[in-house]
Amino acid sequence: MGWQRKVLRVDLTSGTAKSEPLNMDWAFDYLGERGLGTKYLMENMDPKADPLGPDNVLIFATGPLTGTMASTSGRYAVLCKGPLTGAIACSNSGGKFGAELKFAGYDLLLVHGRAPKPVYLHIVDDTVEILPADEIWGTSVWNTEEWIKAHHENPLLKVAAIGEAGERGVRFACIVNDLHRAAGRSGVGAVMGSKNLKAVACHGTVGVRVDDPVRFMAAARRGHELLAQSQSRQELTEYGTNAMIDLMQQFGGLPTRNFQEVQFEGTSKIDPAAMVAVKPNGHRNLLANKACFGCTIACGRIAHIDHEHFTVVNRKEYWHASGGIEYETAYAFGPVVGVDDLDALTFAGFLMNEHGMDPISFGATLAAAMELYERGIITKKDTDGIELKFGNAEALTVMAEKTGKYEGFGQVLGLGSKLMCEKYGHPEYSMTVKGQEFAGYDSRALQGMGLGYATSNRGACHLKHAVFAEDMEDQTGAGKAKPCKDSQDRIAMIDSTGLCLFTGEAGWGVEAFQEQIDAACEGDWPLERLLETGERIWNLERLFNLKAGLTAADDTLPKRLLEDPAPSGTAKGKVSELAKMLPEYYAYRGWTPKGVPTKETLARLGLGANA
Amino acid sequence: MQKALLIDPDKCTSCLQCEMACSFEHEGVFNPAKSRIKIFEFEHGRRSIPYTCTQCADAWCLQACPVTAITRNRETGAVEVNDNICVGCKVCTIACPFGTINYNQDTGKVIKCDLCGGDPQCAAACPTDAITYVNADWTGYARMQASAESGHGRPA
Amino acid sequence: MRITVRTGGVLGQYLPAGGEANRARLEIEPGQTAGDVMDQLGFPPERTYLVILNGTAIPKAERETRALAEDDELAILPPLKGG
């Protein structure tokens, strides 16, 4: 067990929904969530398909440990071909929705085709309905969830939905579940919108079982105890991930003003201390910390906006609490756009969840627009009369709302920075890899991070590798290939279990995952098998991308990071040493110098048929 | 000594480990839909409040049951449902003013918190001590102590 | 001689009391290294830290060998991690 052994397949073109047995050969080879979703994606679509066309397949994938008492068991992934990148998209989310899909009896939900008119899915155990979404199409994520729960008179439903941004094809539109958690990156929300699918609402009463309950619970309890004792877990609980902003500032790797700089003078106004400071009028940003399903870390923030702040002073509908800022939102609405107004950041964060957009890509796209504006390449005539200068908090919040509603210049921002900068004839100001914007770590200060960004299968992503320790110890590119590859494989495995990556950051070694998987799932799952599974998953993702038309030329970084030295911080004077690291990386991966997995590597991983 | 569940909502992060622990203990499966304790979230999760039966000393459900399926456990103080006698009439679910006894369609019986016979699994599973199991005579003690310590604005 | 020690997050607990949050002036002996200071203040040795001396990140080996100087700014920070 662990798995439900059941997949729900929905064809929106024909309006049918049927369940089928889970392919257990694939489950044994790819585990679940990211890995299993990738296998199903490969087998169900042509990687050359148009990401916003009906032949793209949208998959919601849980892991074998989703919905169990293992700590952090709320994770699920959304997979498809990404419209932002043209590469595989695998976006991870927490909250409660993924666990609920599992409790309803499903490992995976596959969505094919395109509905003739807007619809939403209503799933209660075996009962699956495709229902008209007329009343909610064109409205926000928050309104959608409220409407669905009221309409079905079922407050126990969990809802994953898109906002207007996803409906209108904003390239970085995301899927929001449980009001303020998200499958954020690569434009998975736009894919859902292209299928005329507004939301998936789910309630489950079947439950989840494990193969060896006694052994599993012992392992789960050990996992809980490790986290309880961990100092890095304590930090995540108390400060959320935004604890990083002060570290990155001091380290000198904090991308500022579209990566022109690596340190930002305003961090003390938007860091965790600022979030708990009480203003003269009594307002305090942070209200509470919250957890995703099953999580004993609780890094989530709940915050509210000062009622007197310009963004909400006349808008009572935004006076309530909701998801507060974490590190990436802080980076994307703070240093990279030069803004240091905590309430503006928080409001923009609310808008991301309300309208369904990725804050990382929005912020970095806005940063590129600000650079274009400051260089005079675009003017107020282009930007709806808004002064798009770095540091302009009103520009941040006004543009966030315009993009969410797909209005005015928001339609241009909604292209993502790559297409936008190409549109204005200056692709060099787009800070992306494979079309996806960077997260809050500068590749010149963190060399291994740069290699990870360049080689991540879904475009620039900070989560698919973990070489922080090596990057802190040695700020050159030497010896980064091995830890990059090893961590990529390990994380691909973790992303396939149904548990959260942060457990690894908060005290768990790989043994903790191994014990719980081995006890929960049929068969033997020694560590070597799990790590090999991770390597197999990474290579399968690579094969998808190669078939989609990507090449080694796409494993690169923007000129700014390769040629413009970091102006300050511990890496002052450095550029990315990608050219040195990449060949080492390909070799260590068992790939050709052109970045293609060799026949031997594929055969070793059981992917020989793809050679 | 009788003990009672003490709920401190300010500490609840809505992780729902308690809901899984409860269903696992009673049904052998991780299934919040069968949990006797439920977490309620308000204002986008600003407040999350665990709620379950408080084991009334003079229980409405017990009084309402027409077949005397509901009795009080002398040791734990828990109000318990005997599945062998329960006929699923659901009158107890109408009688309880708190809604903490509910019908289970799968079994045809009602379910409620029974303190797991004296070792409540929700409290054991809670990572933040939002749910603890304390002396039933002194559930207010910690709060009284905090109040005393705060001095109510009087000079130290 | 005196140096400034800065830290972040939960590591603030290791700084001597009575300074600004996460920042303290410390009296040290000539020849003492960053490693010595960390041991003195009680930073658990088995944990990972990001150590920045006067704006340069110093790897583990150097923490034990490089002697500190008057008015040095030593930052002992929690490790970087994703988020």
PDB file of N, CA and C in Angstrom, chain C residues 1-6 16-19 23-32 37 40 53-54 67-74:
ATOM      1  N   MET C   1      41.872  42.843  22.511  1.00  0.00           N
ATOM      2  CA  MET C   1      41.337  43.679  21.424  1.00  0.00           C
ATOM      3  C   MET C   1      39.859  43.360  21.188  1.00  0.00           C
ATOM      4  N   ARG C   2      39.161  44.261  20.496  1.00  0.00           N
ATOM      5  CA  ARG C   2      37.720  44.078  20.362  1.00  0.00           C
ATOM      6  C   ARG C   2      37.342  43.800  18.910  1.00  0.00           C
ATOM      7  N   ILE C   3      36.380  42.897  18.765  1.00  0.00           N
ATOM      8  CA  ILE C   3      35.810  42.631  17.449  1.00  0.00           C
ATOM      9  C   ILE C   3      34.296  42.721  17.561  1.00  0.00           C
ATOM     10  N   THR C   4      33.625  42.790  16.412  1.00  0.00           N
ATOM     11  CA  THR C   4      32.154  42.750  16.390  1.00  0.00           C
ATOM     12  C   THR C   4      31.720  41.386  15.898  1.00  0.00           C
ATOM     13  N   VAL C   5      30.802  40.797  16.622  1.00  0.00           N
ATOM     14  CA  VAL C   5      30.254  39.498  16.207  1.00  0.00           C
ATOM     15  C   VAL C   5      28.790  39.681  15.859  1.00  0.00           C
ATOM     16  N   ARG C   6      28.415  39.215  14.681  1.00  0.00           N
ATOM     17  CA  ARG C   6      27.005  39.273  14.271  1.00  0.00           C
ATOM     18  C   ARG C   6      26.497  37.869  14.017  1.00  0.00           C
ATOM     19  N   PRO C  16      26.619  36.971  23.786  1.00  0.00           N
ATOM     20  CA  PRO C  16      26.495  37.448  25.166  1.00  0.00           C
ATOM     21  C   PRO C  16      25.332  38.415  25.279  1.00  0.00           C
ATOM     22  N   ALA C  17      24.653  38.383  26.398  1.00  0.00           N
ATOM     23  CA  ALA C  17      23.464  39.218  26.585  1.00  0.00           C
ATOM     24  C   ALA C  17      23.838  40.680  26.688  1.00  0.00           C
ATOM     25  N   GLY C  18      22.856  41.552  26.470  1.00  0.00           N
ATOM     26  CA  GLY C  18      23.065  42.975  26.714  1.00  0.00           C
ATOM     27  C   GLY C  18      23.629  43.715  25.529  1.00  0.00           C
ATOM     28  N   GLY C  19      23.416  43.241  24.321  1.00  0.00           N
ATOM     29  CA  GLY C  19      23.835  44.018  23.147  1.00  0.00           C
ATOM     30  C   GLY C  19      22.608  44.291  22.294  1.00  0.00           C
ATOM     31  N   ARG C  23      23.904  41.170  17.601  1.00  0.00           N
ATOM     32  CA  ARG C  23      25.151  41.884  17.356  1.00  0.00           C
ATOM     33  C   ARG C  23      25.804  42.170  18.696  1.00  0.00           C
ATOM     34  N   ALA C  24      27.102  41.922  18.778  1.00  0.00           N
ATOM     35  CA  ALA C  24      27.779  42.171  20.053  1.00  0.00           C
ATOM     36  C   ALA C  24      29.232  42.558  19.824  1.00  0.00           C
ATOM     37  N   ARG C  25      29.766  43.386  20.729  1.00  0.00           N
ATOM     38  CA  ARG C  25      31.194  43.683  20.714  1.00  0.00           C
ATOM     39  C   ARG C  25      31.845  42.711  21.689  1.00  0.00           C
ATOM     40  N   LEU C  26      32.955  42.135  21.270  1.00  0.00           N
ATOM     41  CA  LEU C  26      33.570  41.094  22.082  1.00  0.00           C
ATOM     42  C   LEU C  26      35.034  41.416  22.314  1.00  0.00           C
ATOM     43  N   GLU C  27      35.486  41.165  23.529  1.00  0.00           N
ATOM     44  CA  GLU C  27      36.902  41.344  23.870  1.00  0.00           C
ATOM     45  C   GLU C  27      37.582  40.000  23.631  1.00  0.00           C
ATOM     46  N   ILE C  28      38.626  39.969  22.781  1.00  0.00           N
ATOM     47  CA  ILE C  28      39.324  38.700  22.542  1.00  0.00           C
ATOM     48  C   ILE C  28      40.834  38.864  22.687  1.00  0.00           C
ATOM     49  N   GLU C  29      41.538  37.749  22.797  1.00  0.00           N
ATOM     50  CA  GLU C  29      43.002  37.734  22.895  1.00  0.00           C
ATOM     51  C   GLU C  29      43.602  37.776  21.502  1.00  0.00           C
ATOM     52  N   PRO C  30      44.761  38.415  21.344  1.00  0.00           N
ATOM     53  CA  PRO C  30      45.451  38.350  20.044  1.00  0.00           C
ATOM     54  C   PRO C  30      45.747  36.896  19.695  1.00  0.00           C
ATOM     55  N   GLY C  31      45.665  36.561  18.429  1.00  0.00           N
ATOM     56  CA  GLY C  31      45.958  35.196  17.994  1.00  0.00           C
ATOM     57  C   GLY C  31      44.747  34.292  17.979  1.00  0.00           C
ATOM     58  N   GLN C  32      43.647  34.754  18.566  1.00  0.00           N
ATOM     59  CA  GLN C  32      42.448  33.908  18.552  1.00  0.00           C
ATOM     60  C   GLN C  32      41.855  33.877  17.149  1.00  0.00           C
ATOM     61  N   VAL C  37      36.564  31.775  18.830  1.00  0.00           N
ATOM     62  CA  VAL C  37      35.440  32.608  19.266  1.00  0.00           C
ATOM     63  C   VAL C  37      34.147  31.795  19.284  1.00  0.00           C
ATOM     64  N   GLN C  40      34.183  29.501  22.227  1.00  0.00           N
ATOM     65  CA  GLN C  40      34.001  30.310  23.434  1.00  0.00           C
ATOM     66  C   GLN C  40      32.536  30.656  23.663  1.00  0.00           C
ATOM     67  N   LEU C  53      33.908  36.842   7.379  1.00  0.00           N
ATOM     68  CA  LEU C  53      34.832  37.709   8.087  1.00  0.00           C
ATOM     69  C   LEU C  53      35.145  38.908   7.199  1.00  0.00           C
ATOM     70  N   ASN C  54      34.759  40.092   7.682  1.00  0.00           N
ATOM     71  CA  ASN C  54      35.001  41.324   6.924  1.00  0.00           C
ATOM     72  C   ASN C  54      34.553  41.199   5.471  1.00  0.00           C
ATOM     73  N   ALA C  67      44.106  34.160  12.242  1.00  0.00           N
ATOM     74  CA  ALA C  67      43.983  34.956  13.464  1.00  0.00           C
ATOM     75  C   ALA C  67      43.162  36.208  13.182  1.00  0.00           C
ATOM     76  N   LEU C  68      42.333  36.578  14.143  1.00  0.00           N
ATOM     77  CA  LEU C  68      41.504  37.767  13.991  1.00  0.00           C
ATOM     78  C   LEU C  68      42.302  39.016  14.322  1.00  0.00           C
ATOM     79  N   ALA C  69      41.787  40.178  13.844  1.00  0.00           N
ATOM     80  CA  ALA C  69      42.470  41.449  14.100  1.00  0.00           C
ATOM     81  C   ALA C  69      41.511  42.433  14.752  1.00  0.00           C
ATOM     82  N   GLU C  70      42.046  43.527  15.254  1.00  0.00           N
ATOM     83  CA  GLU C  70      41.248  44.558  15.917  1.00  0.00           C
ATOM     84  C   GLU C  70      40.154  45.066  14.990  1.00  0.00           C
ATOM     85  N   ASP C  71      38.924  45.202  15.538  1.00  0.00           N
ATOM     86  CA  ASP C  71      37.772  45.732  14.792  1.00  0.00           C
ATOM     87  C   ASP C  71      37.287  44.840  13.652  1.00  0.00           C
ATOM     88  N   ASP C  72      37.695  43.591  13.627  1.00  0.00           N
ATOM     89  CA  ASP C  72      37.167  42.652  12.629  1.00  0.00           C
ATOM     90  C   ASP C  72      35.661  42.502  12.830  1.00  0.00           C
ATOM     91  N   GLU C  73      34.964  42.286  11.705  1.00  0.00           N
ATOM     92  CA  GLU C  73      33.532  41.998  11.744  1.00  0.00           C
ATOM     93  C   GLU C  73      33.336  40.533  11.395  1.00  0.00           C
ATOM     94  N   LEU C  74      32.930  39.773  12.404  1.00  0.00           N
ATOM     95  CA  LEU C  74      32.768  38.332  12.218  1.00  0.00           C
ATOM     96  C   LEU C  74      31.277  37.996  12.256  1.00  0.00           C
TER      97      LEU C  74
END
